[in-house]
């Protein structure tokens, strides 16, 4: 049972638990929110609730694992969003530079069309970027890597 559930079961506030355990209310808040507490803090809380210390450490470790999994998922999501953002910046740069080159070419040397080569070669790079971000991303993102590590270690996802 979590510390917060035990506290609420007794009808105590965080301040009352802090006073009873000799800890600061901020320490109780941090531990209840999932941050790891020191061994001494957890022993004090266990003594107040008259429970085994190992019960509290299991709850804290499980909460810590869920926080780690959440931050891993957030990191993967931010990485994905950055990749999409970078793609759109690349596309915008491609359009602006090529429109500028077309304008310069047609205004300065309309007899010799040189912007087509630039547009085509850069377009191939943009196509590769598009495929990487939107088609092959399932093989290049962190979720696939995480799934492979979990599979290798024999742990469920």
Short mmCIF file of C-alpha atoms in Angstrom, two decimals:
data_model
loop_
_atom_site.label_atom_id
_atom_site.label_comp_id
_atom_site.label_asym_id
_atom_site.label_seq_id
_atom_site.Cartn_x
_atom_site.Cartn_y
_atom_site.Cartn_z
CA UNK A 1 0.00 0.00 0.00
CA UNK A 2 1.34 3.46 -0.83
CA UNK A 3 2.28 5.98 1.80
CA UNK A 4 -0.39 8.36 0.61
CA UNK A 5 -3.10 5.67 0.90
CA UNK A 6 -1.99 4.76 4.42
CA UNK A 7 -1.97 8.42 5.39
CA UNK A 8 -5.43 9.07 3.95
CA UNK A 9 -6.78 5.88 5.53
CA UNK A 10 -5.92 7.38 8.92
CA UNK A 11 -7.32 10.75 7.88
CA UNK A 12 -3.99 12.52 8.32
CA UNK A 13 -2.68 15.50 6.42
CA UNK A 14 0.85 15.51 5.07
CA UNK A 15 1.81 17.86 7.88
CA UNK A 16 0.46 15.46 10.51
CA UNK A 17 2.46 12.59 8.99
CA UNK A 18 5.53 14.81 8.90
CA UNK A 19 5.10 15.72 12.58
CA UNK A 20 4.55 12.10 13.60
CA UNK A 21 7.56 10.85 11.64
CA UNK A 22 9.90 13.74 12.46
CA UNK A 23 10.29 14.66 8.79
CA UNK A 24 9.53 17.89 6.99
CA UNK A 25 6.24 18.18 5.16
CA UNK A 26 8.21 18.82 1.95
CA UNK A 27 9.94 15.44 2.35
CA UNK A 28 6.56 13.72 2.74
CA UNK A 29 5.26 15.55 -0.34
CA UNK A 30 8.26 14.46 -2.42
CA UNK A 31 8.03 10.83 -1.34
CA UNK A 32 4.28 10.72 -2.03
CA UNK A 33 4.78 12.24 -5.49
CA UNK A 34 7.10 9.38 -6.44
CA UNK A 35 10.54 10.79 -5.76
CA UNK A 36 12.82 8.37 -3.95
CA UNK A 37 13.16 8.94 -0.23
CA UNK A 38 16.17 8.19 1.91
CA UNK A 39 16.32 4.97 3.89
CA UNK A 40 16.00 6.93 7.13
CA UNK A 41 12.91 8.77 5.91
CA UNK A 42 11.22 5.57 4.79
CA UNK A 43 12.09 3.87 8.09
CA UNK A 44 10.54 6.78 10.00
CA UNK A 45 7.34 6.57 7.99
CA UNK A 46 7.25 2.77 8.33
CA UNK A 47 7.58 3.11 12.10
CA UNK A 48 4.69 5.61 12.24
CA UNK A 49 2.39 3.30 10.26
CA UNK A 50 3.73 0.20 12.05
CA UNK A 51 4.51 -1.57 8.76
CA UNK A 52 7.56 -3.39 7.51
CA UNK A 53 10.19 -1.15 5.91
CA UNK A 54 10.41 -3.47 2.86
CA UNK A 55 6.73 -2.78 2.09
CA UNK A 56 7.46 0.91 1.63
CA UNK A 57 10.61 0.34 -0.42
CA UNK A 58 8.73 -1.93 -2.85
CA UNK A 59 6.09 0.77 -3.34
CA UNK A 60 8.74 3.45 -3.91
CA UNK A 61 10.66 1.26 -6.37
CA UNK A 62 7.47 0.47 -8.30
CA UNK A 63 6.55 4.17 -8.41
CA UNK A 64 10.09 5.00 -9.54
CA UNK A 65 9.86 2.42 -12.36
CA UNK A 66 6.58 3.92 -13.58
CA UNK A 67 8.13 7.41 -13.54
CA UNK A 68 11.14 6.11 -15.51
CA UNK A 69 8.86 4.46 -18.08
CA UNK A 70 6.86 7.67 -18.41
CA UNK A 71 9.95 9.82 -18.87
CA UNK A 72 11.27 7.33 -21.45
CA UNK A 73 8.00 7.59 -23.36
CA UNK A 74 8.12 11.39 -23.15
CA UNK A 75 11.71 11.41 -24.39
CA UNK A 76 10.73 9.22 -27.35
CA UNK A 77 7.76 11.47 -28.11
CA UNK A 78 9.90 14.62 -27.98
CA UNK A 79 12.47 12.99 -30.25
CA UNK A 80 9.73 12.12 -32.75
CA UNK A 81 8.29 15.64 -32.65
CA UNK A 82 11.78 17.11 -33.19
CA UNK A 83 12.29 14.87 -36.21
CA UNK A 84 8.97 16.00 -37.73
CA UNK A 85 9.77 19.66 -36.93
CA UNK A 86 13.19 19.34 -38.55
CA UNK A 87 11.55 17.83 -41.62
CA UNK A 88 9.13 20.75 -41.96
CA UNK A 89 11.99 23.22 -41.54
CA UNK A 90 13.89 21.36 -44.28
CA UNK A 91 10.82 21.50 -46.55
CA UNK A 92 10.36 25.22 -45.89
CA UNK A 93 14.03 25.91 -46.60
CA UNK A 94 13.79 23.87 -49.81
CA UNK A 95 10.80 25.86 -51.03
CA UNK A 96 12.19 29.29 -50.12
CA UNK A 97 15.68 28.72 -51.54
CA UNK A 98 14.42 27.10 -54.72
CA UNK A 99 11.86 29.85 -55.33
CA UNK A 100 14.64 32.37 -54.80
CA UNK A 101 16.92 30.50 -57.23
CA UNK A 102 14.15 30.31 -59.84
CA UNK A 103 13.58 34.06 -59.51
CA UNK A 104 17.32 34.84 -59.75
CA UNK A 105 17.74 32.50 -62.72
CA UNK A 106 14.78 33.86 -64.66
CA UNK A 107 15.66 37.50 -63.91
CA UNK A 108 19.41 37.29 -64.64
CA UNK A 109 19.99 34.55 -67.23
CA UNK A 110 16.65 33.39 -68.63
CA UNK A 111 18.37 31.81 -71.65
CA UNK A 112 20.24 29.31 -69.45
CA UNK A 113 18.06 27.36 -67.00
CA UNK A 114 20.33 26.16 -64.19
CA UNK A 115 17.93 25.93 -61.23
CA UNK A 116 16.50 22.56 -62.38
CA UNK A 117 19.61 20.61 -61.31
CA UNK A 118 19.60 22.22 -57.88
CA UNK A 119 15.88 21.58 -57.45
CA UNK A 120 16.16 17.93 -58.53
CA UNK A 121 19.19 17.00 -56.44
CA UNK A 122 17.96 18.76 -53.34
CA UNK A 123 14.53 17.22 -54.03
CA UNK A 124 16.10 13.75 -53.85
CA UNK A 125 17.53 14.61 -50.45
CA UNK A 126 14.15 15.92 -49.33
CA UNK A 127 12.50 12.71 -50.57
CA UNK A 128 14.95 10.64 -48.52
CA UNK A 129 14.21 12.82 -45.49
CA UNK A 130 10.45 12.38 -46.06
CA UNK A 131 10.78 8.60 -46.23
CA UNK A 132 12.95 8.51 -43.13
CA UNK A 133 10.56 10.59 -41.03
CA UNK A 134 7.17 9.36 -42.21
CA UNK A 135 7.68 5.86 -43.64
CA UNK A 136 10.68 4.22 -42.02
CA UNK A 137 10.37 5.97 -38.65
CA UNK A 138 9.08 2.84 -36.96
CA UNK A 139 12.59 1.39 -37.35
CA UNK A 140 14.46 4.56 -36.37
CA UNK A 141 12.58 5.71 -33.29
CA UNK A 142 13.23 4.95 -29.65
CA UNK A 143 10.19 2.73 -29.17
CA UNK A 144 11.54 0.11 -31.55
CA UNK A 145 14.94 0.25 -29.85
CA UNK A 146 13.33 -0.02 -26.42
CA UNK A 147 11.22 -3.00 -27.55
CA UNK A 148 14.34 -4.74 -28.86
CA UNK A 149 16.21 -4.17 -25.58
CA UNK A 150 13.26 -5.49 -23.55
CA UNK A 151 13.01 -8.50 -25.88
CA UNK A 152 16.75 -9.16 -25.54
CA UNK A 153 16.57 -8.93 -21.76
CA UNK A 154 13.50 -11.17 -21.70
CA UNK A 155 11.28 -8.62 -19.98
CA UNK A 156 7.69 -7.85 -20.96
CA UNK A 157 6.97 -4.45 -22.46
#
